[in-house]
């Protein structure tokens, strides 16, 4: 398959009400395990990839190393790969575009791109983030840009999440106009609020699964993509440590 074929096939997996399940991986080995279990696509998690190499989250891992890991994953697996690319490892438009092209050169067909200010405070205003998404889109017309908003993840008091829905929808519309392919709302767990977003947003919606959330509830809420973030890595490392503990 050509790059365009693979990218479009990956996009077609995003069907509201039938979530694409992405159990986030961190290297070629974990990718092979998830692929062998029947996954339709692969997705890295930034926290997991960084932690597996001894780095912290938040673009602490060197870009060159991240690209090498992504290339190794695509070399050893045939499934489409989307890369958690955080804030694009740049602030200016030209470098964002160049960095996106470098990710695509590894064989990946998509990225996550978030609106929090890496190394700073808060979120980019919607208009500025939209311009950043446009810069990422300039790298290629067909790859999948999963535009992430950190509105809900930054607000740990879930009781006020309802008050953030309207701003989230404003961002969803701005990001769609700028060329985003999907809208990612990690931190939002309430099915009713999620349904409000899926019913109003023009983009397929991605949620991050957390304890208490079920795939059936997310399907009923109109979700098109369900990912697991750092949870798979954390669980695998806990099992590894426990296996060693059980030896003694």
C-alpha atoms as one frame of an Amber mdcrd trajectory, in Angstrom:
protein
   0.000   0.000   0.000   1.134   3.536  -0.668   1.374   6.103   2.102  -1.893
   7.685   0.938  -3.634   4.295   0.948  -2.416   3.510   4.459  -3.306   6.952
   5.781  -6.789   6.832   4.327  -7.322   3.283   5.563  -6.360   4.423   9.058
  -8.751   7.375   8.861 -11.546   5.029   7.784 -11.170   3.097  11.049 -12.609
   6.100  12.914 -16.337   5.367  13.006 -18.517   7.124  15.618 -20.236   4.501
  17.719 -17.664   1.823  16.828 -14.505   3.028  18.573 -11.108   2.167  17.166
  -9.284   0.679  20.156  -5.667   1.819  20.495  -3.781   0.116  23.319  -0.781
   2.407  23.461   2.668   0.931  22.871   6.226   2.171  23.452   8.600   0.170
  21.219   8.749  -2.460  18.502   8.379  -5.295  21.001   5.211  -3.969  22.590
   3.899  -3.155  19.108   4.410  -6.761  18.027   2.562  -8.032  21.100  -0.451
  -5.775  20.540  -0.503  -6.455  16.805  -0.365 -10.185  17.442  -3.349  -9.890
  19.758  -5.473  -8.605  16.889  -5.156  -4.810  16.942  -6.308  -2.899  13.868
  -3.744  -0.109  14.348  -0.919   0.987  16.632  -0.425   4.142  18.692   2.502
   5.257  20.804   2.025   7.074  24.093   4.468   9.907  24.764   4.767   9.163
  28.476   5.369   5.455  27.804   7.930   5.928  25.030   9.864   8.408  27.158
   9.708   6.332  30.344  10.882   3.195  28.528  14.052   5.114  27.601  14.526
   6.694  31.027  13.117  10.131  30.154  10.264  12.171  31.544   7.175  13.194
  29.610   6.859  16.638  28.031   9.309  16.399  25.114  12.152  15.367  27.401
  13.083  12.524  25.035  15.362  13.704  22.197  13.471  14.034  18.922  16.087
  11.961  17.085  15.581   9.069  19.487  11.795   9.294  19.228  12.001   9.158
  15.431  14.336   6.170  15.591  11.874   4.299  17.826   8.981   5.101  15.503
  10.951   3.894  12.501  11.777   0.662  14.274   8.083   0.095  15.044   6.990
   0.601  11.432   9.850  -1.514  10.095   8.791  -4.483  12.214   4.991  -4.095
  11.947   2.571  -3.768   9.051  -0.221  -2.036  10.976  -0.736   1.728  10.614
   1.019   3.713  13.333   0.028   7.013  14.910   2.616   8.821  17.018   1.978
  10.827  20.171   3.916  13.909  19.099   3.043  16.140  22.077   3.553  19.788
  21.023   5.504  19.029  17.867   8.920  19.667  19.453   8.845  23.240  18.110
   7.124  26.592  18.439   7.548  28.197  15.000   5.473  27.105  12.017   8.345
  26.147   9.718   9.896  23.786  12.257   6.524  22.268  13.125   5.997  21.446
   9.460   9.506  20.040   9.119   9.130  17.923  12.249   5.810  16.529  11.068
   7.424  15.522   7.779  10.145  13.716   9.701   7.546  11.719  11.637   5.862
  10.712   8.387   9.215   9.654   6.964   9.386   6.990   9.702   6.324   5.344
   8.137   3.758   6.682  10.610   0.404   7.791   9.181  -0.814   9.969  12.045
   0.067  12.039  15.080  -1.447  13.337  18.293  -0.874  17.079  18.618  -1.789
  18.773  21.891  -2.742  22.334  22.796  -1.040  22.605  26.171   2.124  24.715
  26.238   4.979  22.249  26.713   7.385  23.637  29.290   5.030  26.534  30.032
   1.685  27.212  31.662  -1.812  26.583  30.415  -3.030  26.122  26.847  -2.476
  27.963  23.612  -5.463  30.140  22.776  -7.653  28.445  20.180  -6.611  30.711
  17.317  -2.903  30.198  17.924  -3.281  26.451  18.252  -5.276  26.414  15.035
  -2.368  28.103  13.265  -0.044  25.476  14.718  -2.309  22.726  13.397  -2.278
  24.392   9.987   1.516  24.233  10.082   1.355  20.537  10.869  -1.133  19.983
   8.050   1.260  21.681   5.628   3.525  18.646   5.959   1.061  16.403   4.099
  -2.565  16.459   2.988  -3.497  12.910   3.963  -2.065  11.980   7.331  -4.269
  11.903  10.432  -3.836  14.824  12.826  -5.536  13.987  16.114  -5.933  17.428
  17.697  -5.843  17.071  21.451  -7.244  19.576  23.897  -5.972  19.486  27.451
  -8.917  21.433  28.870 -10.251  18.480  30.826  -6.923  16.885  31.688  -5.718
  20.123  33.270  -8.903  20.498  35.334  -8.880  17.672  37.854 -12.149  18.733
  39.448 -14.544  16.736  37.303 -17.507  18.609  38.756 -16.661  21.621  36.581
 -16.036  19.677  33.373 -19.531  20.524  32.147 -18.555  24.185  32.179 -15.681
  23.450  29.766 -17.711  21.706  27.069 -18.534  24.887  25.161 -14.894  25.945
  25.032 -13.974  22.454  23.903 -16.454  22.711  21.036 -15.052  26.107  20.043
 -11.618  24.505  19.889 -12.944  21.495  17.963 -14.394  23.791  15.298 -11.233
  25.900  15.055  -9.020  22.842  14.852 -11.218  21.266  12.172 -11.043  24.431
  10.083  -7.248  24.385  10.421  -7.000  20.862   9.027  -7.300  18.502  12.000
  -8.627  15.008  11.334  -9.840  14.108  14.821 -10.497  15.676  18.218  -8.993
  14.167  21.396 -10.483  14.966  24.814  -8.369  13.151  27.440  -9.497  13.666
  31.030 -13.201  13.794  30.204 -14.847  10.639  31.528 -18.544  11.501  31.856
 -20.447   9.694  29.058 -23.150  12.358  28.879 -20.626  15.165  28.440 -18.692
  13.097  25.926 -21.931  12.550  23.982 -22.521  16.312  23.918 -19.163  16.746
  22.233 -19.495  13.863  19.767 -22.932  15.073  18.676 -21.785  18.653  18.074
 -18.204  18.282  16.820 -17.506  17.865  13.109 -14.478  15.662  13.845 -14.406
  12.044  15.085 -13.807  12.109  18.839 -11.088  10.246  20.746 -11.265   9.573
  24.490  -8.637   8.273  26.893  -9.958   5.264  28.763  -9.776   5.415  32.536
 -11.064   3.178  35.354 -14.841   3.150  35.312 -15.085   3.891  31.592 -16.265
   1.057  29.326 -16.015   0.631  25.588 -19.751  -0.048  25.393 -20.519   3.264
  27.124 -18.118   5.090  24.826 -19.708   3.483  21.773 -23.127   4.594  22.970
 -21.738   8.113  23.443 -20.638   8.239  19.800 -16.896   7.920  20.359 -14.815
   7.001  17.296 -11.499   6.207  18.991 -10.560   4.929  22.437  -6.946   4.992
  23.585  -5.282   4.070  26.854  -2.396   6.509  27.288   0.289   5.479  29.789
  -1.828   2.776  31.455  -0.512  -0.186  29.386   3.115   0.701  30.136   2.424
   1.270  33.824   0.584  -2.053  34.067   3.345  -3.925  32.233   6.056  -2.478
  34.480   4.055  -3.285  37.613   3.651  -6.871  36.429   7.367  -7.101  35.694
   8.276  -5.854  39.162   5.765  -8.190  40.780   7.138 -11.166  38.845  10.576
 -10.459  40.245   9.185  -9.957  43.738   7.471 -13.331  43.522  10.820 -15.022
  42.964  12.017 -14.203  46.440
